[in-house]
Coordinates of C-alpha atoms in Angstrom, one line a residue:
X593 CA 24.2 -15.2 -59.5
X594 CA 22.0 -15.4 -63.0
X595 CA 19.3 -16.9 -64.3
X596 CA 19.7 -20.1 -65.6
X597 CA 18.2 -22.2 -68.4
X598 CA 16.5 -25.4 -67.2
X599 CA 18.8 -27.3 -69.7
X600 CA 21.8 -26.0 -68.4
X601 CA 21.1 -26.4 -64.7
X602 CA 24.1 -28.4 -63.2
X603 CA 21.2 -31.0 -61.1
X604 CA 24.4 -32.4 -59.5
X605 CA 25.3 -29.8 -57.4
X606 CA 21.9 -28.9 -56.8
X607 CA 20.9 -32.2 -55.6
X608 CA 22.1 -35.4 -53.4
X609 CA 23.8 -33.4 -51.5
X610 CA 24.6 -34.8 -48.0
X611 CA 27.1 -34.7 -44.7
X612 CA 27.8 -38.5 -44.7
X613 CA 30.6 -38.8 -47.7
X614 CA 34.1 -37.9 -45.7
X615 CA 35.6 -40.7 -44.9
X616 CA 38.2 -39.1 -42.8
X617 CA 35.8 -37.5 -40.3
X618 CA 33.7 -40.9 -40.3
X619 CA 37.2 -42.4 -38.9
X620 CA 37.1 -39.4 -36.4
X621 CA 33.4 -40.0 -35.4
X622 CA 34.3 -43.8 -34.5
X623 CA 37.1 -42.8 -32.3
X624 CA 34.8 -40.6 -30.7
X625 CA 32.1 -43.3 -30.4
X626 CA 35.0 -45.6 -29.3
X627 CA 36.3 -43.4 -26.3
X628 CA 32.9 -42.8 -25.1
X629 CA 32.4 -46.7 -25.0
X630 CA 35.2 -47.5 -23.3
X631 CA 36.0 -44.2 -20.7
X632 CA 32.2 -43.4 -20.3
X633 CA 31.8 -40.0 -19.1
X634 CA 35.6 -39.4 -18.1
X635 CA 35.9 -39.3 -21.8
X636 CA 33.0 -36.8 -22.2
X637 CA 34.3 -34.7 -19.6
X638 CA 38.1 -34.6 -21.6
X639 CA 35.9 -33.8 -25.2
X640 CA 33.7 -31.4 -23.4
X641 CA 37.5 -29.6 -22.4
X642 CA 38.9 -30.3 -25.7
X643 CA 36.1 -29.8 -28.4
X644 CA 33.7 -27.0 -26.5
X645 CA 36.7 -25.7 -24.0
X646 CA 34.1 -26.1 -20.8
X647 CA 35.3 -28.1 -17.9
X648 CA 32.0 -29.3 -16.6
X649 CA 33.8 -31.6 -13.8
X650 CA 32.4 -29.9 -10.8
X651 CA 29.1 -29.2 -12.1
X652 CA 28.3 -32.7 -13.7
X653 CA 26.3 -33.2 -16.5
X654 CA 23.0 -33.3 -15.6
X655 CA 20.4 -30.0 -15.7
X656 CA 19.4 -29.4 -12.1
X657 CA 15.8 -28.6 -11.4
X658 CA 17.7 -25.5 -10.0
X659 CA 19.0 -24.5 -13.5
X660 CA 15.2 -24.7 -15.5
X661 CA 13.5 -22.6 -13.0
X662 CA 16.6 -20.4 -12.8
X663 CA 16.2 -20.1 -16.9
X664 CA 12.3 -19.0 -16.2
X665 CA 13.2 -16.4 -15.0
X666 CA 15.6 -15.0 -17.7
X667 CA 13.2 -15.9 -20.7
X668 CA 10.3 -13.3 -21.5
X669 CA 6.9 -13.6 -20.9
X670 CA 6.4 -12.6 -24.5
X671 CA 8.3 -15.7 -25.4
X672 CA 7.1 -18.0 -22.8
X673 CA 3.8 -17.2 -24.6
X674 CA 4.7 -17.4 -28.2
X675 CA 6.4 -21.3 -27.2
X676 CA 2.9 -22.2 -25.5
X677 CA 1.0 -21.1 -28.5
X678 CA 3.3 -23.3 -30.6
X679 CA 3.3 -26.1 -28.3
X680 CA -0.4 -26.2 -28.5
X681 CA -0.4 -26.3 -32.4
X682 CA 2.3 -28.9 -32.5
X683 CA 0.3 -31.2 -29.8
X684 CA -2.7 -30.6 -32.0
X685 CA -1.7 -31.8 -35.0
X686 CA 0.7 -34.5 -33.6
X687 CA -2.8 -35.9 -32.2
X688 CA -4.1 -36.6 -35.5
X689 CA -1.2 -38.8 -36.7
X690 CA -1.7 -41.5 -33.6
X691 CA -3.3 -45.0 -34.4
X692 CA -4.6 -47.2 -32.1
X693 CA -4.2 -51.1 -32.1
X694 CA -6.2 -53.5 -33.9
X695 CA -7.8 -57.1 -33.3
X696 CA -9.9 -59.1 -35.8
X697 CA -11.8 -62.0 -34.4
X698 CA -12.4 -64.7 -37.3
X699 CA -15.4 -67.1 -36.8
X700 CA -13.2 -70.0 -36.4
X701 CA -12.1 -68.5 -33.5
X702 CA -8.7 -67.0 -34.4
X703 CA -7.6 -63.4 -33.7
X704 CA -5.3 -61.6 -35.5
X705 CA -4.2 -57.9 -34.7
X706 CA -1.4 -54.9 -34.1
X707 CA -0.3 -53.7 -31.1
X708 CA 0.8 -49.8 -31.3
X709 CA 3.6 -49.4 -28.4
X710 CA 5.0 -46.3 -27.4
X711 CA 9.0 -46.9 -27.0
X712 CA 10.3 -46.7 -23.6
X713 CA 13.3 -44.1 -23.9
X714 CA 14.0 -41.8 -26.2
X715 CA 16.7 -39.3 -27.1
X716 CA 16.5 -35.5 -28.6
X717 CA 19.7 -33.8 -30.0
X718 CA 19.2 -30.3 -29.8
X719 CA 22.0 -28.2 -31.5
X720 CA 23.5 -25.5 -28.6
X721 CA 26.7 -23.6 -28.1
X722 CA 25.8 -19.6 -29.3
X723 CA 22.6 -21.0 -31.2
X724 CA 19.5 -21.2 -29.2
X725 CA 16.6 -23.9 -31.1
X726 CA 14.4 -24.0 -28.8
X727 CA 11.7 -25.0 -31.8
X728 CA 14.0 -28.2 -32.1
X729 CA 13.2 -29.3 -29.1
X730 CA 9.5 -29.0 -29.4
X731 CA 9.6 -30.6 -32.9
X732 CA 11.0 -33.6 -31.6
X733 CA 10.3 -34.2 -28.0
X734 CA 6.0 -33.5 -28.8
X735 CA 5.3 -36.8 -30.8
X736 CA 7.1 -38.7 -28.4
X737 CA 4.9 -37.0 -25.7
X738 CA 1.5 -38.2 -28.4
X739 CA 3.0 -41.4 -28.8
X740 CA 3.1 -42.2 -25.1
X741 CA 7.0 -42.0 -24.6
X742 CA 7.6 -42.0 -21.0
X743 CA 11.1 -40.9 -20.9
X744 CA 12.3 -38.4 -22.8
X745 CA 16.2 -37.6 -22.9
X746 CA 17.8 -34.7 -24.5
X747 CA 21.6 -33.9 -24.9
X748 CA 22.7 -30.3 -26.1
X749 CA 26.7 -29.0 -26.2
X750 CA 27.0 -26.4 -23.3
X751 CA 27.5 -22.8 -23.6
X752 CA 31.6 -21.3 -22.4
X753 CA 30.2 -21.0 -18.9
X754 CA 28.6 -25.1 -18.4
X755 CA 25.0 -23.9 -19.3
X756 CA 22.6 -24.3 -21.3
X757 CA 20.8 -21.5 -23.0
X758 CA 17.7 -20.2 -20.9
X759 CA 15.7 -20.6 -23.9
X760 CA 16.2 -24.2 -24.6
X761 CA 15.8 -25.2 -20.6
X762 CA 12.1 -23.9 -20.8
X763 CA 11.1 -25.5 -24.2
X764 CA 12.6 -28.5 -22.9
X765 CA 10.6 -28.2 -19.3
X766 CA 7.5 -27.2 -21.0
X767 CA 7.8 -29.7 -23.7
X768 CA 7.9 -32.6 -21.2
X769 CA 11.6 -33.6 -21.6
X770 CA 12.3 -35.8 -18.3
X771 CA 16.2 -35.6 -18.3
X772 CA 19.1 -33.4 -19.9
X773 CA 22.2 -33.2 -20.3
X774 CA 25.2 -31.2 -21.1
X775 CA 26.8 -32.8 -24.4
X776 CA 26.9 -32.5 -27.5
X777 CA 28.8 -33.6 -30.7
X778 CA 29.3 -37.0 -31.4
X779 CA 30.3 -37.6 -28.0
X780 CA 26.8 -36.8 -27.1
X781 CA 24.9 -39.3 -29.6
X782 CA 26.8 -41.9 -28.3
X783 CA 26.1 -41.1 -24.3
X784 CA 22.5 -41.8 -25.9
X785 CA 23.1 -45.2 -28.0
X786 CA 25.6 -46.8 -25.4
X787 CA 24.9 -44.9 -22.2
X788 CA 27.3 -43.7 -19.2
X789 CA 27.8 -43.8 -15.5
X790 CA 24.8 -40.8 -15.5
X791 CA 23.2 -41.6 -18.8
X792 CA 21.1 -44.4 -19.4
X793 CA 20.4 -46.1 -22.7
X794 CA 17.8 -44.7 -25.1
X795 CA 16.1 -46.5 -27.6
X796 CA 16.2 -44.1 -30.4
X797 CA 18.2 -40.7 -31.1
X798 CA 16.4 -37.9 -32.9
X799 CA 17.4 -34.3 -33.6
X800 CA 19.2 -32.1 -36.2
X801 CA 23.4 -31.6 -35.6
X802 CA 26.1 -30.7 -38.0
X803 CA 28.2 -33.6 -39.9
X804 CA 29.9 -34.7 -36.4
X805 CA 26.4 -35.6 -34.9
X806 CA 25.0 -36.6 -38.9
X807 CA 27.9 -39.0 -39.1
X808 CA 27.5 -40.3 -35.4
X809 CA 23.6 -41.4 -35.4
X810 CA 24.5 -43.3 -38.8
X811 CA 27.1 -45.3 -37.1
X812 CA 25.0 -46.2 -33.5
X813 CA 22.1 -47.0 -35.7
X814 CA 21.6 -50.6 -35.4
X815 CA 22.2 -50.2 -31.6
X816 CA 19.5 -47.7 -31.4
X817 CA 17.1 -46.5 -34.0
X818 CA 17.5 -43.0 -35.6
X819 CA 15.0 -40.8 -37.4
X820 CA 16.8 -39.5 -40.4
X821 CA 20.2 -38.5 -41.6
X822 CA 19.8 -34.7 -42.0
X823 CA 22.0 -33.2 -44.1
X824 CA 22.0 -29.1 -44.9
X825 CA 18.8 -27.3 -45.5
X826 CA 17.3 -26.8 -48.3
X827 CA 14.0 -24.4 -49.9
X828 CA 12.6 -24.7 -53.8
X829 CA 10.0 -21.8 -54.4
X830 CA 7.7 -22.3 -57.5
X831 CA 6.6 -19.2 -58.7
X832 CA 5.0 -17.4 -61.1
X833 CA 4.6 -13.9 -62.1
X834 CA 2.4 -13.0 -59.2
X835 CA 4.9 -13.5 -56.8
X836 CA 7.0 -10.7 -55.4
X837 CA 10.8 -10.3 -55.5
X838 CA 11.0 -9.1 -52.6
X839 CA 9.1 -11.7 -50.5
X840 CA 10.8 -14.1 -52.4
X841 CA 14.4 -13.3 -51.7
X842 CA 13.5 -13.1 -47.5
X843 CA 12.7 -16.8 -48.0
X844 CA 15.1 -18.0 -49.7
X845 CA 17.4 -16.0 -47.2
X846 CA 15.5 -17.7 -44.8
X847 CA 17.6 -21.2 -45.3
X848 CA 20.6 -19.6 -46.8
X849 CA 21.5 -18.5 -43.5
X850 CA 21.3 -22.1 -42.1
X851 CA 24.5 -23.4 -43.2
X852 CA 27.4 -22.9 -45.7
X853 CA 25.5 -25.6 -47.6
X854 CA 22.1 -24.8 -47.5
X855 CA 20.8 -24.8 -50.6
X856 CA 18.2 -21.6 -51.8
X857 CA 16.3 -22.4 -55.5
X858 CA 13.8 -20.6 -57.0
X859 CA 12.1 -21.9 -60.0
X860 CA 9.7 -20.0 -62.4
X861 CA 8.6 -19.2 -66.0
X862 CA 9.0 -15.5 -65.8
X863 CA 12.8 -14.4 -66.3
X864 CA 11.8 -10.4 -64.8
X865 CA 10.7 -12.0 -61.8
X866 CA 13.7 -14.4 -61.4
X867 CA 16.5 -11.4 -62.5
X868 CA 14.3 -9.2 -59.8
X869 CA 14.5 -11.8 -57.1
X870 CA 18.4 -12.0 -57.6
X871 CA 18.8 -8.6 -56.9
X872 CA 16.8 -8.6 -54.1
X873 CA 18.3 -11.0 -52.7
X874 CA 21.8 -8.7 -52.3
X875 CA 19.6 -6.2 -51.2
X876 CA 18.9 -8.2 -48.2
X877 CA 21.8 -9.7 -48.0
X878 CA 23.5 -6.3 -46.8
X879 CA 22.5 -6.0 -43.5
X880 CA 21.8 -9.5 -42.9
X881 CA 23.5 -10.7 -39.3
X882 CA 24.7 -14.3 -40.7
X883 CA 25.8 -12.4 -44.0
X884 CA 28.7 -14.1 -44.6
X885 CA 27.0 -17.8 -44.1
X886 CA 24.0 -17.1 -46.3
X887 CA 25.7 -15.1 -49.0
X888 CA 28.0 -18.6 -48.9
X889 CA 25.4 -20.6 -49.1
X890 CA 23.8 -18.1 -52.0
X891 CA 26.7 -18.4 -54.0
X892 CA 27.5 -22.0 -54.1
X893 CA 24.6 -23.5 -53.8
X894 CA 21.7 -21.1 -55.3
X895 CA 20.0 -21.1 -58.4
X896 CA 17.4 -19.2 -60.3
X897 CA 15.9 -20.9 -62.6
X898 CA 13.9 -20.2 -65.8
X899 CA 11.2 -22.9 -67.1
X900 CA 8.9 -22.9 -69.9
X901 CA 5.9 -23.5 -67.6
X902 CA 4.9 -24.3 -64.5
X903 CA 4.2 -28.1 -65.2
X904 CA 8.1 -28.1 -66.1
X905 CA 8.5 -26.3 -62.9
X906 CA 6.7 -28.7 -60.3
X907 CA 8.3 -31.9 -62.3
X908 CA 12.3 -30.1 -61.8
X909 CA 10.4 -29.8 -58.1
X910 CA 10.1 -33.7 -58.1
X911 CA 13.1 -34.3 -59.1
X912 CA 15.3 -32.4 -57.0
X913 CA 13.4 -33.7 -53.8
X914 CA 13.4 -30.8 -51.3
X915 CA 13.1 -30.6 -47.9
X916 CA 11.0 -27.5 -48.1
X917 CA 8.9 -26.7 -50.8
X918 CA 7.0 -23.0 -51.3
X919 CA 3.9 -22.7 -54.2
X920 CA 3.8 -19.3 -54.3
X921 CA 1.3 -19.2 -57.3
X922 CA -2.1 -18.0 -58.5
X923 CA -3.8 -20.9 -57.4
X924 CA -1.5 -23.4 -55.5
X925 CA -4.3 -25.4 -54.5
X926 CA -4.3 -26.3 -57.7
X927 CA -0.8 -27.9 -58.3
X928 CA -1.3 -29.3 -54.4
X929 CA -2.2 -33.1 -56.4
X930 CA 1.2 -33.1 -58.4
X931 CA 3.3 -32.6 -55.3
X932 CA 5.1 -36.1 -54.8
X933 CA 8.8 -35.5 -53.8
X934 CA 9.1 -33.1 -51.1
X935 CA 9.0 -32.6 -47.1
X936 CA 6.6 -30.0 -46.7
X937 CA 4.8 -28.1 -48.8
X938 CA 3.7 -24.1 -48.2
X939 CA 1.0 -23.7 -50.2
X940 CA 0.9 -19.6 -50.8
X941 CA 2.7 -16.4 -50.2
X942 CA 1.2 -16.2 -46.4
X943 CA 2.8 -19.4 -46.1
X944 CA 6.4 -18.4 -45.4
X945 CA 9.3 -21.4 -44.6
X946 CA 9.1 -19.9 -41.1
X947 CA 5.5 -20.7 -40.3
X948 CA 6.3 -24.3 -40.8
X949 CA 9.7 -23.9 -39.0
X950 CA 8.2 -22.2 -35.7
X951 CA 4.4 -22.1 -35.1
X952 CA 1.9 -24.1 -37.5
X953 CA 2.0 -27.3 -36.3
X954 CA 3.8 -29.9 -38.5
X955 CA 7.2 -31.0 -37.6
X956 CA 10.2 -29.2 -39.1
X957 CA 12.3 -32.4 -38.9
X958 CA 12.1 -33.0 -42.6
X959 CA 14.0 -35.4 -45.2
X960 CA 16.9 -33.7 -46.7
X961 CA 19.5 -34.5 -49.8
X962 CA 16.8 -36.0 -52.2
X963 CA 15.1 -38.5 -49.2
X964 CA 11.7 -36.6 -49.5
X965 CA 11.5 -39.1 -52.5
X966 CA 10.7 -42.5 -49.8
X967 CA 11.1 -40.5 -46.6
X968 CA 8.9 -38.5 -44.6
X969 CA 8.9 -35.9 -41.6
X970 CA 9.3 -36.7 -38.2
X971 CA 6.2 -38.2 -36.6
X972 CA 4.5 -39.9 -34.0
X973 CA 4.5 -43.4 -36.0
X974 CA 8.5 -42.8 -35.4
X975 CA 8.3 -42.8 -31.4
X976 CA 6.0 -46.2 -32.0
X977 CA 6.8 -49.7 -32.4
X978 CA 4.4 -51.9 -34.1
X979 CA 3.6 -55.9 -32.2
X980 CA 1.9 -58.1 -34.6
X981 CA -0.6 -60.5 -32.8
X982 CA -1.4 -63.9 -33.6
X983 CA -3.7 -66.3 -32.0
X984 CA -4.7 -69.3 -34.4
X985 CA -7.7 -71.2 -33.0
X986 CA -7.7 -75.3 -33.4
X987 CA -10.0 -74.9 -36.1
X988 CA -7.7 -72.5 -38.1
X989 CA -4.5 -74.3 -38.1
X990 CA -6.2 -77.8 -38.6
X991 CA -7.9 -76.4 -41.9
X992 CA -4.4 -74.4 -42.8
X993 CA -2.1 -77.4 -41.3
X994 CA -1.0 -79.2 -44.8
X995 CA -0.3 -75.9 -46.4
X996 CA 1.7 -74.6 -43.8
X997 CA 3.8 -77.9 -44.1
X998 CA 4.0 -77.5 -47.7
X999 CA 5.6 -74.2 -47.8
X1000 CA 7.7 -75.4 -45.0
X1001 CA 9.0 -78.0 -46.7
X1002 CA 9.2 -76.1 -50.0
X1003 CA 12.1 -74.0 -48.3
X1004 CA 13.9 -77.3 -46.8
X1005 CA 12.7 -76.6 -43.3
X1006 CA 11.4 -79.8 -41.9
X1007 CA 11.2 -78.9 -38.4
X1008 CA 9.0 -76.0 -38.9
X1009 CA 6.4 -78.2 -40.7
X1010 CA 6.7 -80.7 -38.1
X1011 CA 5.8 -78.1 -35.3
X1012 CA 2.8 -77.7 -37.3
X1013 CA 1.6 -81.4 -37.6
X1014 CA 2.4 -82.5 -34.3
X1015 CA -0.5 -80.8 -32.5
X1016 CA -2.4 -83.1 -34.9
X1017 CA -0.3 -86.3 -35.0
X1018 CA -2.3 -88.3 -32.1
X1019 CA -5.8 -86.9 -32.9
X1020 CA -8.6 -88.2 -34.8
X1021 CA -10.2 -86.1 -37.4

């Protein structure tokens, strides 16, 4: 790694990256999707063998009440405590995002208006196997707990011996997930779109996977909605000379170890601080755990880059749309009006990637690959459906009768205009 010169920054591999481009494992996802369609859950049962070597025949694939409370008694206290306190900040500020519904009486006796409906049935991916994300779960099932949802499904791949991590059990029980299952993969997204034997329908998938899962919510999405595409994760820090190397390379590390393709950019006008980070960074790296996926990640799709100013720094920022965005600078208050294209911002050095990840409050369901340019994070609007109401008085459509006809007409449709003026057709003004 070196620093590079903003002209000679290579913004193609930096940016627009994404899981969705193979067309080969898109062929692999539909057979998948296909099987699961057609066998239901005998299907999931032979994928569970094949993909995640777990015959979960005997055991089915539902969680038993039996299973969460035997998991409350593996996790800690300390944790049960630290997931309560981040619960409570995620409900918190998932409160302030909901919006009622709306009616406007007119004198002439009309109402128009929005009705705000919570959707019935939801699903939550949660990513499983040796991981344990039990913050997913909270990040996604919460809103659709603000928004009203009253049945909240969540799938996760089970662990070599048919459970689920212990971990994951109580964030979904204390998160107010209603159902869950043991399945992942693509065969698990599409449990959710079509339903089996055991699993019913949802409405809408949410949740982070890898490409398998990516590629599977964009192909059920039509039959259910979705809430992004997510592709690898991604951090731009925006620093200046303040900032220090040290603090610096632990966030960046902080994504790196994600994913193979995670992508870790720091952006700033002082070269000592950039060339200080670097080496920082394979400081840390040493005795890093997940070594060998961030130093991957690092490597391939890293970058330290030099720009004249900051101004030139938070416009390359816009540009390169990240999912997570650090302003680690004198005053980032300042620069907080020029942010446009990003997912979250973390406005500060005590405003690590983690905070936002974990405890503060916003959801860490964020657009990835260059979406934070017309996308935003998960929310409770998501989980909502939006009813427009119309109720024209006899006044109202007698006055706006001809010019409803007009435009009617104006398009060829005859019968719409005639719905119109045959209320009126018999009637004396």
């Amino acid at each position: 790694m070196k620093v590079e010169n903003l002209n000679d920054v290579d913004l193609k591999r930096l940016t627009r990256k994404s899981y969705g481009d193979d067309e080969l494992l898109e062929q692999r996802v539909a057979e998948i999707i296909k099987r699961v369609r057609e066998d239901g859950e005998e299907a999931i049962y032979q994928m569970t063998e094949e993909f995640d070597r777990v015959d979960l025949r005997q055991k089915g694939l539902k969680v038993t009440e039996e299973e969460i409370q035997g998991a409350y008694k593996v996790v800690t206290e300390d944790f049960l405590r630290a997931l309560r306190t981040a619960k409570g900040n995620i409900l918190r500020y998932h409160e302030k995002q909901k919006r009622s519904s709306w009616l406007e009486p007119d004198p002439d006796g009309s109402i128009l208006g929005q009705l705000l409906l919570p959707l019935k049935r939801v699903g939550i991916y949660v990513p499983g196997g040796t991981a344990s994300y039990p913050s997913s779960v909270l990040m996604n099932a919460l809103p659709a707990v603000v928004a009203g949802v009253k049945e909240i499904v969540m799938v996760s791949p089970p662990r070599a011996d048919g459970t689920l991590l212990p971990e994951v059990l109580v964030a979904a029980a204390e998160a107010g997930v209603t159902e869950v299952y043991k399945v992942g993969g693509a065969q698990g997204v599409a449990a959710l779109a079509y339903g089996t034997e055991t699993i019913y329908p949802v409405d809408k998938i949410t949740g982070p996977g890898n490409i398998y899962v990516t590629l599977a919510k964009k192909q059920v999405f039509g039959t259910v909605d979705i809430d992004m595409l997510a592709g690898p994760s991604e951090i731009l820090i925006l620093a200046d000379e303040s900032g220090s190397a040290e603090e610096l390379a632990a966030d960046l590390l902080s994504q790196a170890e994600h994913d193979r393709l995670a992508s870790a950019i720091l952006v700033s006008p002082s070269r000592e601080l950039l060339e200080q980070t670097i080496a920082a960074v394979e400081r840390q790296l040493q005795d890093l755990p997940r070594v060998e996926i961030a130093r991957a990640s690092w490597e391939t799709y890293g970058a330290a880059i030099l720009v004249p100013d900051l101004q030139a720094g938070m416009d390359l920022a816009n540009k390169i749309a990240p999912e997570h965005f650090e302003l680690v600078v004198k005053d980032p208050y300042s620069w907080l009006g020029q942010v446009r294209n990003v997912g979250a911002v973390f406005l500060g050095r005590y405003s690590p990637e983690p905070v936002g990840d974990y405890f503060a409050g916003p959801n860490h369901v964020l657009p990835t690959g260059g979406s934070a340019r017309f996308y935003s994070p998960l929310n409770v609007d998501m989980f909502m459906k939006k009813v427009s109401v119309i109720g024209y008085s006899e006044v109202a459509l007698k006055r706006d009768a001809r010019q409803i006809a007009l435009l009617a007409r104006s398009e060829g449709l005859e019968a719409h205009a005639r719905a119109v003026e045959v209320r009126f057709r018999n009637k004396k003004d």
